[in-house]
mmCIF file of C-alpha atoms and ligand atoms in Angstrom:
data_model
loop_
_atom_site.group_PDB
_atom_site.id
_atom_site.type_symbol
_atom_site.label_atom_id
_atom_site.label_comp_id
_atom_site.label_asym_id
_atom_site.label_seq_id
_atom_site.Cartn_x
_atom_site.Cartn_y
_atom_site.Cartn_z
ATOM 1 C CA MET Y 1 26.095 28.563 -38.824
ATOM 2 C CA ALA Y 2 23.466 29.227 -41.357
ATOM 3 C CA LEU Y 3 22.425 32.225 -43.341
ATOM 4 C CA ILE Y 4 18.613 33.319 -42.920
ATOM 5 C CA VAL Y 5 16.422 35.292 -44.015
ATOM 6 C CA GLN Y 6 12.722 36.240 -42.434
ATOM 7 C CA LYS Y 7 10.039 38.350 -43.408
ATOM 8 C CA TYR Y 8 8.061 40.172 -40.633
ATOM 9 C CA GLY Y 9 4.917 41.282 -41.871
ATOM 10 C CA GLY Y 10 2.578 44.287 -40.955
ATOM 11 C CA THR Y 11 1.466 42.582 -37.652
ATOM 12 C CA SER Y 12 4.532 41.496 -36.490
ATOM 13 C CA VAL Y 13 5.720 44.852 -36.340
ATOM 14 C CA GLY Y 14 2.261 46.364 -35.376
ATOM 15 C CA SER Y 15 3.692 48.199 -32.267
ATOM 16 C CA LEU Y 16 6.960 49.152 -30.502
ATOM 17 C CA ASP Y 17 6.290 46.228 -28.442
ATOM 18 C CA ARG Y 18 6.207 43.696 -31.288
ATOM 19 C CA ILE Y 19 9.088 45.585 -32.489
ATOM 20 C CA ARG Y 20 11.316 44.715 -29.487
ATOM 21 C CA ASN Y 21 9.771 41.168 -29.746
ATOM 22 C CA VAL Y 22 11.377 41.056 -33.356
ATOM 23 C CA ALA Y 23 14.635 42.473 -32.491
ATOM 24 C CA ASN Y 24 14.683 39.711 -29.545
ATOM 25 C CA ARG Y 25 13.758 36.899 -31.759
ATOM 26 C CA ILE Y 26 16.746 38.056 -34.455
ATOM 27 C CA LYS Y 27 19.162 38.506 -31.026
ATOM 28 C CA ALA Y 28 18.427 34.563 -30.577
ATOM 29 C CA LEU Y 29 19.061 33.946 -33.988
ATOM 30 C CA ARG Y 30 22.302 35.810 -33.754
ATOM 31 C CA ASP Y 31 23.361 34.475 -30.658
ATOM 32 C CA GLU Y 32 23.010 30.992 -31.718
ATOM 33 C CA GLY Y 33 26.097 32.248 -34.580
ATOM 34 C CA ASN Y 34 23.569 32.803 -37.598
ATOM 35 C CA GLN Y 35 23.572 35.577 -40.113
ATOM 36 C CA VAL Y 36 20.012 37.490 -40.369
ATOM 37 C CA VAL Y 37 18.561 39.544 -43.252
ATOM 38 C CA ALA Y 38 14.497 40.419 -42.349
ATOM 39 C CA VAL Y 39 12.631 41.911 -44.473
ATOM 40 C CA VAL Y 40 9.731 43.723 -42.987
ATOM 41 C CA SER Y 41 6.812 45.248 -43.970
ATOM 42 C CA ALA Y 42 4.961 48.650 -42.804
ATOM 43 C CA MET Y 43 3.562 48.395 -39.116
ATOM 44 C CA GLY Y 44 0.315 47.021 -39.599
ATOM 45 C CA GLY Y 45 -2.091 49.959 -41.223
ATOM 46 C CA VAL Y 46 -0.062 52.001 -42.210
ATOM 47 C CA THR Y 47 -0.118 51.543 -45.698
ATOM 48 C CA ASP Y 48 -3.684 51.557 -45.647
ATOM 49 C CA LYS Y 49 -3.670 54.793 -44.006
ATOM 50 C CA LEU Y 50 -1.352 56.374 -46.214
ATOM 51 C CA ILE Y 51 -3.965 55.046 -48.705
ATOM 52 C CA GLY Y 52 -6.682 56.632 -47.509
ATOM 53 C CA MET Y 53 -5.131 60.173 -46.875
ATOM 54 C CA ALA Y 54 -4.539 60.101 -50.897
ATOM 55 C CA THR Y 55 -7.544 59.171 -51.668
ATOM 56 C CA GLU Y 56 -9.118 62.140 -49.449
ATOM 57 C CA LEU Y 57 -6.713 64.818 -51.324
ATOM 58 C CA THR Y 58 -7.717 63.318 -54.880
ATOM 59 C CA SER Y 59 -10.005 60.580 -56.384
ATOM 60 C CA SER Y 60 -7.547 59.566 -58.824
ATOM 61 C CA PRO Y 61 -3.808 60.092 -57.012
ATOM 62 C CA ALA Y 62 -0.907 59.732 -59.514
ATOM 63 C CA GLU Y 63 0.706 56.411 -59.159
ATOM 64 C CA ARG Y 64 4.132 57.826 -59.384
ATOM 65 C CA GLU Y 65 3.226 59.742 -56.311
ATOM 66 C CA MET Y 66 1.828 56.778 -54.735
ATOM 67 C CA ASP Y 67 4.584 54.751 -55.182
ATOM 68 C CA VAL Y 68 6.633 57.522 -53.410
ATOM 69 C CA LEU Y 69 4.193 57.518 -50.682
ATOM 70 C CA LEU Y 70 3.536 54.067 -49.577
ATOM 71 C CA SER Y 71 7.633 53.417 -49.617
ATOM 72 C CA THR Y 72 7.764 55.456 -46.872
ATOM 73 C CA GLY Y 73 5.384 52.726 -44.240
ATOM 74 C CA GLU Y 74 8.327 50.168 -44.769
ATOM 75 C CA GLN Y 75 10.896 52.850 -44.407
ATOM 76 C CA GLN Y 76 9.773 53.378 -41.656
ATOM 77 C CA SER Y 77 9.788 49.958 -39.909
ATOM 78 C CA ILE Y 78 13.085 49.071 -40.976
ATOM 79 C CA ALA Y 79 14.734 52.286 -38.920
ATOM 80 C CA LEU Y 80 12.709 50.995 -36.042
ATOM 81 C CA VAL Y 81 13.503 47.844 -35.865
ATOM 82 C CA VAL Y 82 17.108 48.463 -36.352
ATOM 83 C CA MET Y 83 17.245 51.318 -33.487
ATOM 84 C CA ALA Y 84 15.312 48.024 -31.156
ATOM 85 C CA LEU Y 85 18.499 46.085 -32.140
ATOM 86 C CA HIS Y 86 20.959 48.510 -30.933
ATOM 87 C CA GLU Y 87 19.430 48.549 -27.912
ATOM 88 C CA LEU Y 88 20.340 44.993 -27.594
ATOM 89 C CA GLY Y 89 23.903 45.424 -29.044
ATOM 90 C CA ILE Y 90 23.082 43.967 -32.393
ATOM 91 C CA ASP Y 91 25.407 45.289 -34.714
ATOM 92 C CA ALA Y 92 22.320 46.000 -37.215
ATOM 93 C CA VAL Y 93 21.938 48.299 -40.442
ATOM 94 C CA SER Y 94 18.577 49.044 -42.192
ATOM 95 C CA VAL Y 95 18.568 49.144 -46.294
ATOM 96 C CA THR Y 96 16.045 50.156 -48.377
ATOM 97 C CA GLY Y 97 14.691 48.489 -51.683
ATOM 98 C CA ARG Y 98 17.121 50.712 -53.810
ATOM 99 C CA GLN Y 99 20.222 49.913 -51.562
ATOM 100 C CA ALA Y 100 19.416 46.286 -51.039
ATOM 101 C CA GLY Y 101 20.116 46.363 -55.189
ATOM 102 C CA ILE Y 102 15.929 45.429 -55.932
ATOM 103 C CA ARG Y 103 15.819 46.074 -59.730
ATOM 104 C CA THR Y 104 12.079 46.275 -60.644
ATOM 105 C CA THR Y 105 10.147 46.553 -63.795
ATOM 106 C CA GLY Y 106 6.461 47.425 -64.599
ATOM 107 C CA SER Y 107 4.182 50.474 -63.928
ATOM 108 C CA HIS Y 108 4.131 52.118 -60.667
ATOM 109 C CA THR Y 109 2.221 50.730 -58.118
ATOM 110 C CA ARG Y 110 2.650 47.296 -59.603
ATOM 111 C CA GLY Y 111 6.028 46.585 -59.928
ATOM 112 C CA ARG Y 112 7.930 43.260 -60.591
ATOM 113 C CA ILE Y 113 11.103 42.189 -59.538
ATOM 114 C CA ASN Y 114 13.422 41.857 -62.480
ATOM 115 C CA SER Y 115 16.941 41.280 -60.100
ATOM 116 C CA ILE Y 116 18.729 41.909 -57.538
ATOM 117 C CA ASP Y 117 22.360 43.122 -56.950
ATOM 118 C CA PRO Y 118 23.507 41.968 -53.622
ATOM 119 C CA ASP Y 119 27.111 43.273 -53.216
ATOM 120 C CA LEU Y 120 26.232 46.141 -50.443
ATOM 121 C CA MET Y 121 24.058 43.526 -48.350
ATOM 122 C CA ASN Y 122 26.641 40.536 -49.045
ATOM 123 C CA GLY Y 123 29.305 43.209 -47.929
ATOM 124 C CA TYR Y 124 27.579 43.953 -44.457
ATOM 125 C CA LEU Y 125 27.048 40.152 -44.010
ATOM 126 C CA LYS Y 126 30.617 39.946 -44.273
ATOM 127 C CA ASP Y 127 31.262 42.467 -41.681
ATOM 128 C CA GLY Y 128 29.258 40.788 -39.329
ATOM 129 C CA LYS Y 129 25.923 42.739 -39.191
ATOM 130 C CA VAL Y 130 22.214 41.576 -39.023
ATOM 131 C CA ILE Y 131 20.496 43.372 -42.362
ATOM 132 C CA ILE Y 132 17.046 44.917 -41.922
ATOM 133 C CA CYS Y 133 15.621 45.123 -45.688
ATOM 134 C CA ALA Y 134 12.505 47.207 -46.740
ATOM 135 C CA GLY Y 135 9.712 44.742 -48.001
ATOM 136 C CA PHE Y 136 7.566 46.095 -51.058
ATOM 137 C CA GLN Y 137 10.104 48.387 -52.982
ATOM 138 C CA GLY Y 138 12.808 48.425 -55.183
ATOM 139 C CA LEU Y 139 14.685 50.877 -57.569
ATOM 140 C CA ARG Y 140 12.494 50.869 -61.285
ATOM 141 C CA GLU Y 141 15.000 50.486 -65.003
ATOM 142 C CA ASP Y 142 14.355 54.415 -65.263
ATOM 143 C CA GLY Y 143 15.086 55.381 -61.302
ATOM 144 C CA MET Y 144 11.888 55.950 -59.921
ATOM 145 C CA ILE Y 145 10.921 54.492 -56.593
ATOM 146 C CA HIS Y 146 8.750 51.576 -57.141
ATOM 147 C CA THR Y 147 6.490 49.383 -54.997
ATOM 148 C CA LEU Y 148 5.027 45.914 -55.583
ATOM 149 C CA GLY Y 149 1.594 45.576 -55.212
ATOM 150 C CA ARG Y 150 -0.152 44.753 -51.601
ATOM 151 C CA GLY Y 151 1.193 42.279 -49.988
ATOM 152 C CA GLY Y 152 4.577 42.806 -51.859
ATOM 153 C CA SER Y 153 6.661 42.559 -49.072
ATOM 154 C CA ASP Y 154 6.410 38.424 -48.969
ATOM 155 C CA LEU Y 155 7.686 38.847 -52.942
ATOM 156 C CA SER Y 156 10.855 41.108 -51.451
ATOM 157 C CA ALA Y 157 11.579 38.221 -48.687
ATOM 158 C CA ILE Y 158 11.621 35.218 -51.044
ATOM 159 C CA ALA Y 159 13.641 37.367 -53.514
ATOM 160 C CA VAL Y 160 16.229 38.620 -51.056
ATOM 161 C CA ALA Y 161 16.363 34.875 -50.194
ATOM 162 C CA SER Y 162 16.977 33.878 -53.283
ATOM 163 C CA ALA Y 163 19.326 36.412 -54.368
ATOM 164 C CA LEU Y 164 21.537 36.006 -51.207
ATOM 165 C CA LYS Y 165 21.177 32.233 -51.708
ATOM 166 C CA ALA Y 166 20.141 31.886 -47.843
ATOM 167 C CA ASP Y 167 20.009 28.358 -46.088
ATOM 168 C CA VAL Y 168 16.844 29.177 -44.681
ATOM 169 C CA CYS Y 169 14.050 31.371 -45.617
ATOM 170 C CA GLN Y 170 11.067 31.917 -43.042
ATOM 171 C CA ILE Y 171 7.881 33.939 -43.533
ATOM 172 C CA LEU Y 172 6.827 35.376 -40.235
ATOM 173 C CA THR Y 173 3.127 36.110 -39.925
ATOM 174 C CA ASP Y 174 0.114 36.090 -37.069
ATOM 175 C CA VAL Y 175 -0.600 32.754 -37.791
ATOM 176 C CA ASP Y 176 1.269 29.255 -37.019
ATOM 177 C CA GLY Y 177 1.431 28.012 -40.514
ATOM 178 C CA VAL Y 178 -1.066 26.681 -43.404
ATOM 179 C CA TYR Y 179 -3.810 24.541 -41.881
ATOM 180 C CA THR Y 180 -6.015 21.765 -43.543
ATOM 181 C CA SER Y 181 -8.919 24.656 -43.084
ATOM 182 C CA ASP Y 182 -9.864 27.625 -41.865
ATOM 183 C CA PRO Y 183 -9.393 26.391 -37.540
ATOM 184 C CA ARG Y 184 -11.968 29.312 -36.818
ATOM 185 C CA VAL Y 185 -14.467 27.251 -38.593
ATOM 186 C CA VAL Y 186 -13.421 23.646 -38.454
ATOM 187 C CA LYS Y 187 -12.371 22.589 -35.105
ATOM 188 C CA ASP Y 188 -10.043 20.041 -35.827
ATOM 189 C CA ALA Y 189 -8.209 21.569 -38.578
ATOM 190 C CA ARG Y 190 -4.533 20.731 -38.321
ATOM 191 C CA LYS Y 191 -1.489 22.507 -39.306
ATOM 192 C CA LEU Y 192 0.336 21.133 -42.352
ATOM 193 C CA PRO Y 193 3.786 20.133 -41.600
ATOM 194 C CA GLU Y 194 4.527 21.005 -45.274
ATOM 195 C CA ILE Y 195 2.641 21.982 -48.701
ATOM 196 C CA SER Y 196 3.560 22.207 -52.332
ATOM 197 C CA TYR Y 197 3.998 25.528 -54.019
ATOM 198 C CA ASP Y 198 0.865 24.480 -56.529
ATOM 199 C CA GLU Y 199 -1.304 23.513 -53.700
ATOM 200 C CA MET Y 200 -0.604 26.638 -51.724
ATOM 201 C CA LEU Y 201 -1.469 28.753 -54.807
ATOM 202 C CA GLU Y 202 -4.476 26.946 -55.242
ATOM 203 C CA MET Y 203 -5.690 27.374 -51.785
ATOM 204 C CA ALA Y 204 -4.618 31.050 -52.081
ATOM 205 C CA SER Y 205 -7.014 31.506 -55.079
ATOM 206 C CA THR Y 206 -9.806 29.641 -53.090
ATOM 207 C CA GLY Y 207 -9.966 31.755 -49.813
ATOM 208 C CA THR Y 208 -7.190 30.339 -47.272
ATOM 209 C CA LYS Y 209 -4.923 33.311 -48.268
ATOM 210 C CA VAL Y 210 -1.547 33.209 -45.989
ATOM 211 C CA MET Y 211 0.675 34.898 -48.832
ATOM 212 C CA GLN Y 212 0.843 37.232 -51.725
ATOM 213 C CA SER Y 213 0.625 34.644 -54.655
ATOM 214 C CA ARG Y 214 2.984 36.437 -56.726
ATOM 215 C CA SER Y 215 5.603 35.278 -54.271
ATOM 216 C CA VAL Y 216 4.509 31.919 -53.921
ATOM 217 C CA GLU Y 217 4.751 31.957 -57.959
ATOM 218 C CA PHE Y 218 8.449 33.087 -57.591
ATOM 219 C CA ALA Y 219 9.173 30.760 -55.045
ATOM 220 C CA LYS Y 220 8.395 28.057 -57.252
ATOM 221 C CA LYS Y 221 10.246 29.488 -60.395
ATOM 222 C CA TYR Y 222 13.182 29.793 -58.486
ATOM 223 C CA GLY Y 223 12.911 26.978 -56.299
ATOM 224 C CA VAL Y 224 13.436 28.997 -52.902
ATOM 225 C CA VAL Y 225 11.713 26.289 -49.802
ATOM 226 C CA PHE Y 226 10.286 28.434 -47.023
ATOM 227 C CA GLU Y 227 8.592 28.063 -44.145
ATOM 228 C CA VAL Y 228 5.591 29.995 -42.621
ATOM 229 C CA ARG Y 229 5.477 30.352 -39.186
ATOM 230 C CA SER Y 230 4.149 32.705 -36.041
ATOM 231 C CA SER Y 231 6.261 35.518 -35.118
ATOM 232 C CA LEU Y 232 4.723 35.742 -31.488
ATOM 233 C CA ASN Y 233 5.502 31.551 -30.694
ATOM 234 C CA ASN Y 234 8.454 29.365 -31.673
ATOM 235 C CA ASN Y 235 5.755 26.216 -33.173
ATOM 236 C CA PRO Y 236 7.432 25.072 -36.007
ATOM 237 C CA GLY Y 237 5.224 26.376 -39.202
ATOM 238 C CA THR Y 238 4.751 24.759 -42.542
ATOM 239 C CA ILE Y 239 7.324 24.136 -45.264
ATOM 240 C CA VAL Y 240 6.444 25.366 -48.561
ATOM 241 C CA THR Y 241 8.213 23.302 -50.946
ATOM 242 C CA GLU Y 242 8.292 21.154 -54.552
ATOM 243 C CA GLU Y 243 6.279 18.363 -54.850
ATOM 244 C CA HIS Y 244 7.485 14.900 -54.269
ATOM 245 C CA ASP Y 245 6.379 11.746 -54.200
ATOM 246 C CA GLN Y 246 5.115 11.002 -50.727
ATOM 247 C CA MET Y 247 2.909 14.370 -50.910
ATOM 248 C CA GLU Y 248 0.308 12.445 -53.602
ATOM 249 C CA ALA Y 249 -0.250 9.705 -50.877
ATOM 250 C CA VAL Y 250 -3.093 12.117 -49.260
ATOM 251 C CA VAL Y 251 -5.649 12.771 -51.501
ATOM 252 C CA ILE Y 252 -6.910 16.144 -50.184
ATOM 253 C CA ARG Y 253 -4.080 18.661 -48.501
ATOM 254 C CA GLY Y 254 -6.847 21.033 -47.607
ATOM 255 C CA VAL Y 255 -10.345 22.401 -47.762
ATOM 256 C CA SER Y 256 -10.955 26.253 -48.434
ATOM 257 C CA ILE Y 257 -13.838 28.881 -48.063
ATOM 258 C CA GLU Y 258 -14.671 31.945 -49.653
ATOM 259 C CA ARG Y 259 -17.710 33.502 -48.506
ATOM 260 C CA SER Y 260 -19.721 36.575 -50.313
ATOM 261 C CA GLN Y 261 -19.903 35.389 -53.281
ATOM 262 C CA ALA Y 262 -22.944 35.989 -55.887
ATOM 263 C CA ARG Y 263 -24.120 34.363 -59.555
ATOM 264 C CA VAL Y 264 -25.141 35.660 -62.176
ATOM 265 C CA THR Y 265 -26.948 33.738 -64.833
ATOM 266 C CA ILE Y 266 -27.800 34.476 -68.427
ATOM 267 C CA THR Y 267 -29.948 32.144 -70.220
ATOM 268 C CA GLY Y 268 -31.347 32.389 -73.690
ATOM 269 C CA ILE Y 269 -28.030 32.953 -75.377
ATOM 270 C CA PRO Y 270 -28.064 32.123 -79.309
ATOM 271 C CA ASP Y 271 -25.699 29.108 -79.757
ATOM 272 C CA GLU Y 272 -23.337 30.974 -82.013
ATOM 273 C CA PRO Y 273 -19.665 31.936 -82.166
ATOM 274 C CA GLY Y 274 -18.586 34.533 -80.052
ATOM 275 C CA MET Y 275 -21.483 35.063 -77.752
ATOM 276 C CA SER Y 276 -19.443 34.001 -74.810
ATOM 277 C CA ALA Y 277 -16.760 36.335 -75.736
ATOM 278 C CA THR Y 278 -19.427 39.423 -76.172
ATOM 279 C CA ILE Y 279 -20.423 38.541 -72.649
ATOM 280 C CA LEU Y 280 -17.382 38.218 -71.015
ATOM 281 C CA CYS Y 281 -15.698 41.458 -72.650
ATOM 282 C CA CYS Y 282 -18.314 43.456 -71.373
ATOM 283 C CA LEU Y 283 -17.248 42.152 -67.654
ATOM 284 C CA ALA Y 284 -13.758 42.723 -68.311
ATOM 285 C CA GLU Y 285 -14.224 46.174 -69.425
ATOM 286 C CA ALA Y 286 -16.334 46.886 -66.250
ATOM 287 C CA GLU Y 287 -13.439 45.290 -64.234
ATOM 288 C CA ILE Y 288 -15.530 42.499 -62.551
ATOM 289 C CA ASN Y 289 -13.297 39.524 -61.604
ATOM 290 C CA ILE Y 290 -15.141 36.597 -62.899
ATOM 291 C CA ASP Y 291 -14.470 33.347 -60.676
ATOM 292 C CA MET Y 292 -15.954 30.300 -61.912
ATOM 293 C CA ILE Y 293 -17.607 29.793 -65.179
ATOM 294 C CA VAL Y 294 -20.286 27.210 -66.110
ATOM 295 C CA SER Y 295 -22.081 26.871 -69.339
ATOM 296 C CA ASN Y 296 -24.736 23.705 -70.194
ATOM 297 C CA ILE Y 297 -24.790 22.461 -73.605
ATOM 298 C CA ALA Y 298 -27.403 24.527 -75.882
ATOM 299 C CA TYR Y 299 -30.958 23.438 -75.974
ATOM 300 C CA ASP Y 300 -33.070 24.727 -78.882
ATOM 301 C CA GLY Y 301 -30.760 26.663 -80.059
ATOM 302 C CA LEU Y 302 -29.946 28.478 -76.949
ATOM 303 C CA ALA Y 303 -27.464 27.983 -74.133
ATOM 304 C CA ARG Y 304 -26.686 29.451 -70.590
ATOM 305 C CA HIS Y 305 -24.168 30.324 -68.639
ATOM 306 C CA SER Y 306 -23.419 30.821 -64.881
ATOM 307 C CA PHE Y 307 -20.680 32.984 -63.456
ATOM 308 C CA THR Y 308 -19.742 33.449 -59.655
ATOM 309 C CA MET Y 309 -18.007 37.191 -58.398
ATOM 310 C CA HIS Y 310 -17.554 38.745 -55.231
ATOM 311 C CA SER Y 311 -21.041 39.784 -53.935
ATOM 312 C CA ASN Y 312 -19.630 43.104 -53.823
ATOM 313 C CA ASP Y 313 -19.481 43.335 -58.084
ATOM 314 C CA LEU Y 314 -22.702 42.170 -58.720
ATOM 315 C CA GLY Y 315 -24.585 45.585 -58.941
ATOM 316 C CA ARG Y 316 -21.541 46.716 -61.430
ATOM 317 C CA ALA Y 317 -22.025 43.093 -63.336
ATOM 318 C CA GLN Y 318 -25.751 43.993 -63.904
ATOM 319 C CA ALA Y 319 -25.581 47.255 -64.948
ATOM 320 C CA ALA Y 320 -22.512 46.287 -67.276
ATOM 321 C CA LEU Y 321 -24.740 43.181 -68.678
ATOM 322 C CA LYS Y 322 -27.638 45.532 -69.738
ATOM 323 C CA PRO Y 323 -26.689 46.790 -72.771
ATOM 324 C CA VAL Y 324 -25.328 43.310 -73.907
ATOM 325 C CA LEU Y 325 -28.719 41.919 -73.191
ATOM 326 C CA ALA Y 326 -30.327 43.846 -75.683
ATOM 327 C CA THR Y 327 -28.119 42.661 -78.356
ATOM 328 C CA LEU Y 328 -28.673 38.829 -77.560
ATOM 329 C CA GLY Y 329 -32.150 38.729 -79.016
ATOM 330 C CA GLY Y 330 -35.615 38.716 -77.063
ATOM 331 C CA ASN Y 331 -34.952 35.578 -75.162
ATOM 332 C CA SER Y 332 -32.217 36.408 -72.997
ATOM 333 C CA GLU Y 333 -33.005 37.368 -69.111
ATOM 334 C CA VAL Y 334 -30.140 37.968 -66.243
ATOM 335 C CA LEU Y 335 -30.762 35.976 -63.016
ATOM 336 C CA THR Y 336 -28.851 37.300 -60.048
ATOM 337 C CA GLU Y 337 -28.333 35.294 -56.362
ATOM 338 C CA ALA Y 338 -26.290 36.552 -53.785
ATOM 339 C CA GLY Y 339 -25.787 34.841 -50.314
ATOM 340 C CA ILE Y 340 -23.477 31.543 -51.996
ATOM 341 C CA ALA Y 341 -20.001 30.876 -50.906
ATOM 342 C CA LYS Y 342 -17.170 28.511 -52.376
ATOM 343 C CA LEU Y 343 -16.011 25.419 -50.884
ATOM 344 C CA SER Y 344 -12.625 23.980 -52.377
ATOM 345 C CA CYS Y 345 -10.870 20.697 -52.175
ATOM 346 C CA VAL Y 346 -7.275 21.034 -52.928
ATOM 347 C CA GLY Y 347 -4.688 18.356 -53.266
ATOM 348 C CA ILE Y 348 -2.211 17.234 -55.734
ATOM 349 C CA GLY Y 349 -3.007 13.761 -54.631
ATOM 350 C CA MET Y 350 -6.007 14.078 -56.498
ATOM 351 C CA ARG Y 351 -4.022 13.372 -59.792
ATOM 352 C CA SER Y 352 -3.581 9.930 -58.851
ATOM 353 C CA HIS Y 353 -6.669 8.869 -56.785
ATOM 354 C CA SER Y 354 -10.178 8.759 -58.424
ATOM 355 C CA GLY Y 355 -13.648 9.167 -57.026
ATOM 356 C CA VAL Y 356 -12.597 12.184 -55.341
ATOM 357 C CA ALA Y 357 -15.102 14.337 -56.455
ATOM 358 C CA ALA Y 358 -17.797 11.528 -55.434
ATOM 359 C CA GLN Y 359 -16.690 11.067 -52.101
ATOM 360 C CA MET Y 360 -17.040 15.001 -51.632
ATOM 361 C CA PHE Y 361 -20.251 15.486 -52.965
ATOM 362 C CA LYS Y 362 -21.810 12.749 -50.824
ATOM 363 C CA ALA Y 363 -20.488 13.795 -47.810
ATOM 364 C CA LEU Y 364 -21.899 16.838 -48.714
ATOM 365 C CA GLY Y 365 -25.264 15.481 -49.871
ATOM 366 C CA GLU Y 366 -25.416 13.458 -46.783
ATOM 367 C CA ALA Y 367 -25.051 16.358 -44.515
ATOM 368 C CA GLY Y 368 -28.120 17.574 -46.909
ATOM 369 C CA VAL Y 369 -25.842 20.575 -48.586
ATOM 370 C CA ASN Y 370 -26.931 21.136 -51.957
ATOM 371 C CA ILE Y 371 -24.392 21.794 -54.817
ATOM 372 C CA GLY Y 372 -25.063 24.629 -57.119
ATOM 373 C CA MET Y 373 -22.116 24.931 -59.363
ATOM 374 C CA ILE Y 374 -19.083 22.513 -59.704
ATOM 375 C CA THR Y 375 -15.571 23.380 -61.472
ATOM 376 C CA THR Y 376 -12.712 21.279 -61.082
ATOM 377 C CA SER Y 377 -8.601 21.864 -62.287
ATOM 378 C CA GLU Y 378 -6.153 19.280 -61.787
ATOM 379 C CA ILE Y 379 -5.694 19.871 -58.378
ATOM 380 C CA LYS Y 380 -9.104 21.249 -57.081
ATOM 381 C CA ILE Y 381 -12.734 20.632 -57.232
ATOM 382 C CA SER Y 382 -14.703 23.801 -56.165
ATOM 383 C CA VAL Y 383 -18.504 23.929 -56.053
ATOM 384 C CA THR Y 384 -20.923 26.780 -54.598
ATOM 385 C CA VAL Y 385 -23.414 26.215 -52.196
ATOM 386 C CA GLU Y 386 -25.703 28.427 -49.849
ATOM 387 C CA GLU Y 387 -23.767 30.791 -47.573
ATOM 388 C CA HIS Y 388 -25.253 30.034 -44.580
ATOM 389 C CA GLN Y 389 -24.413 26.117 -44.692
ATOM 390 C CA ILE Y 390 -20.494 26.632 -45.685
ATOM 391 C CA GLU Y 391 -19.652 25.849 -42.485
ATOM 392 C CA ASP Y 392 -21.062 22.835 -42.089
ATOM 393 C CA ALA Y 393 -20.031 21.966 -45.546
ATOM 394 C CA ALA Y 394 -16.275 22.790 -44.677
ATOM 395 C CA ARG Y 395 -16.447 20.553 -41.730
ATOM 396 C CA VAL Y 396 -17.972 17.208 -43.198
ATOM 397 C CA VAL Y 397 -15.941 17.628 -45.654
ATOM 398 C CA HIS Y 398 -13.007 17.943 -43.579
ATOM 399 C CA THR Y 399 -14.278 15.122 -41.893
ATOM 400 C CA ALA Y 400 -14.950 12.892 -44.902
ATOM 401 C CA PHE Y 401 -11.208 13.101 -46.299
ATOM 402 C CA GLU Y 402 -9.677 12.852 -42.449
ATOM 403 C CA LEU Y 403 -8.001 15.672 -42.604
ATOM 404 C CA ASP Y 404 -8.240 16.078 -38.823
ATOM 405 C CA LYS Y 405 -5.824 12.826 -38.469
ATOM 406 C CA ALA Y 406 -2.258 13.088 -39.392
ATOM 407 C CA PRO Y 407 -1.501 11.032 -42.556
ATOM 408 C CA VAL Y 408 0.359 7.906 -42.129
ATOM 409 C CA VAL Y 409 2.996 8.121 -45.323
HETATM 410 N N1 LIG O 1 2.858 47.222 -46.640
HETATM 411 C C1 LIG O 1 2.163 47.059 -47.796
HETATM 412 C C2 LIG O 1 1.220 46.499 -47.599
HETATM 413 O O1 LIG O 1 0.201 46.619 -46.615
HETATM 414 C C3 LIG O 1 3.058 45.833 -48.274
HETATM 415 C C4 LIG O 1 3.234 44.347 -47.114
HETATM 416 O O2 LIG O 1 3.004 44.680 -46.056
HETATM 417 O O3 LIG O 1 3.648 43.406 -47.619
HETATM 418 O O4 LIG O 1 0.412 45.890 -48.897
HETATM 419 MG MG1 MG O 2 1.336 42.560 -45.612
#
């Protein structure tokens, strides 16, 4: 007998049939003698719909009221899942975030979990009940209803698994696990049996978004090993865990793709202290999320900086940079380019293997893919390419690192 904490996302509870499916899955675990706590999201689309209604009424809904509103989505699904379980004869009970003892802190709509008081849940478990817990919500120090940011049910599930010292934590979703690349693009992408927390975080930040990143950070901090798997079949998924020696034997764990990127280059920047700060501060004030930053050494006392961002932000970036240009002196120019994409190789094996970048660039060169910008971290190499070449680029790099073949370790 094990204590299993599961999380079912919006798609997994997206219709009454799906809710019945969830109930059946929980019943199967129960029949094997396990204790089950399932954290659930709002039914797919519900949170968006609630946000839509709020913004139709007002362009600046009060964040306190957004928390009150959005938390109702999860409250609907926990009650419905419990009812479906009752129909199957399973003794189940729903708990809201507050009842689950989830204590939060921070500003409205962006809560962080402070602690969990598991007494009520432990009592229910002792009585043999299945618990269905609302994700995405908790009770703030000052007694307010609090939500945890979009995708926050992942965080709720990891935190509940940690607080209850669960034997197993499963994130059930609409994909089979984490893949070496996007299977819609790279046909021979493989499901990874396991991945380290850091690789999962890098994959998420480079376009392979399976879970809310904060939940993975939380899992890493508290050592919660979890599995990402499908709620629609019984295939084994991907285990996300602390890295171990064998993991380093594989050079690259995955290849991520991020489309719809744009580049802004500012030329003729005086090579003086404070210039980069001036430029970046004005982009930050305009709330533009900068991704890659590349700058070259100055030539003739003038430097140039390039940044990438989502192409939706390009217009706002241009507007924000206009007043700054004037202060940089007459030689500066802003050049923009949309229609680019980012390709990233991620793997902790990079730390102990040399020549990884060379191998990646060689594969791209041989395929006739031109590289725009390059950035690296300890476990990641990212390049920009023209967007129309991104799929080919992903395929050749995937093949170059033999990601289609299961590694021999
Ligand atoms: N329902 C919330 C959202 O859509 C939380 C979640 O699904 O994890 O963001
Ligand atoms: Mg979700």
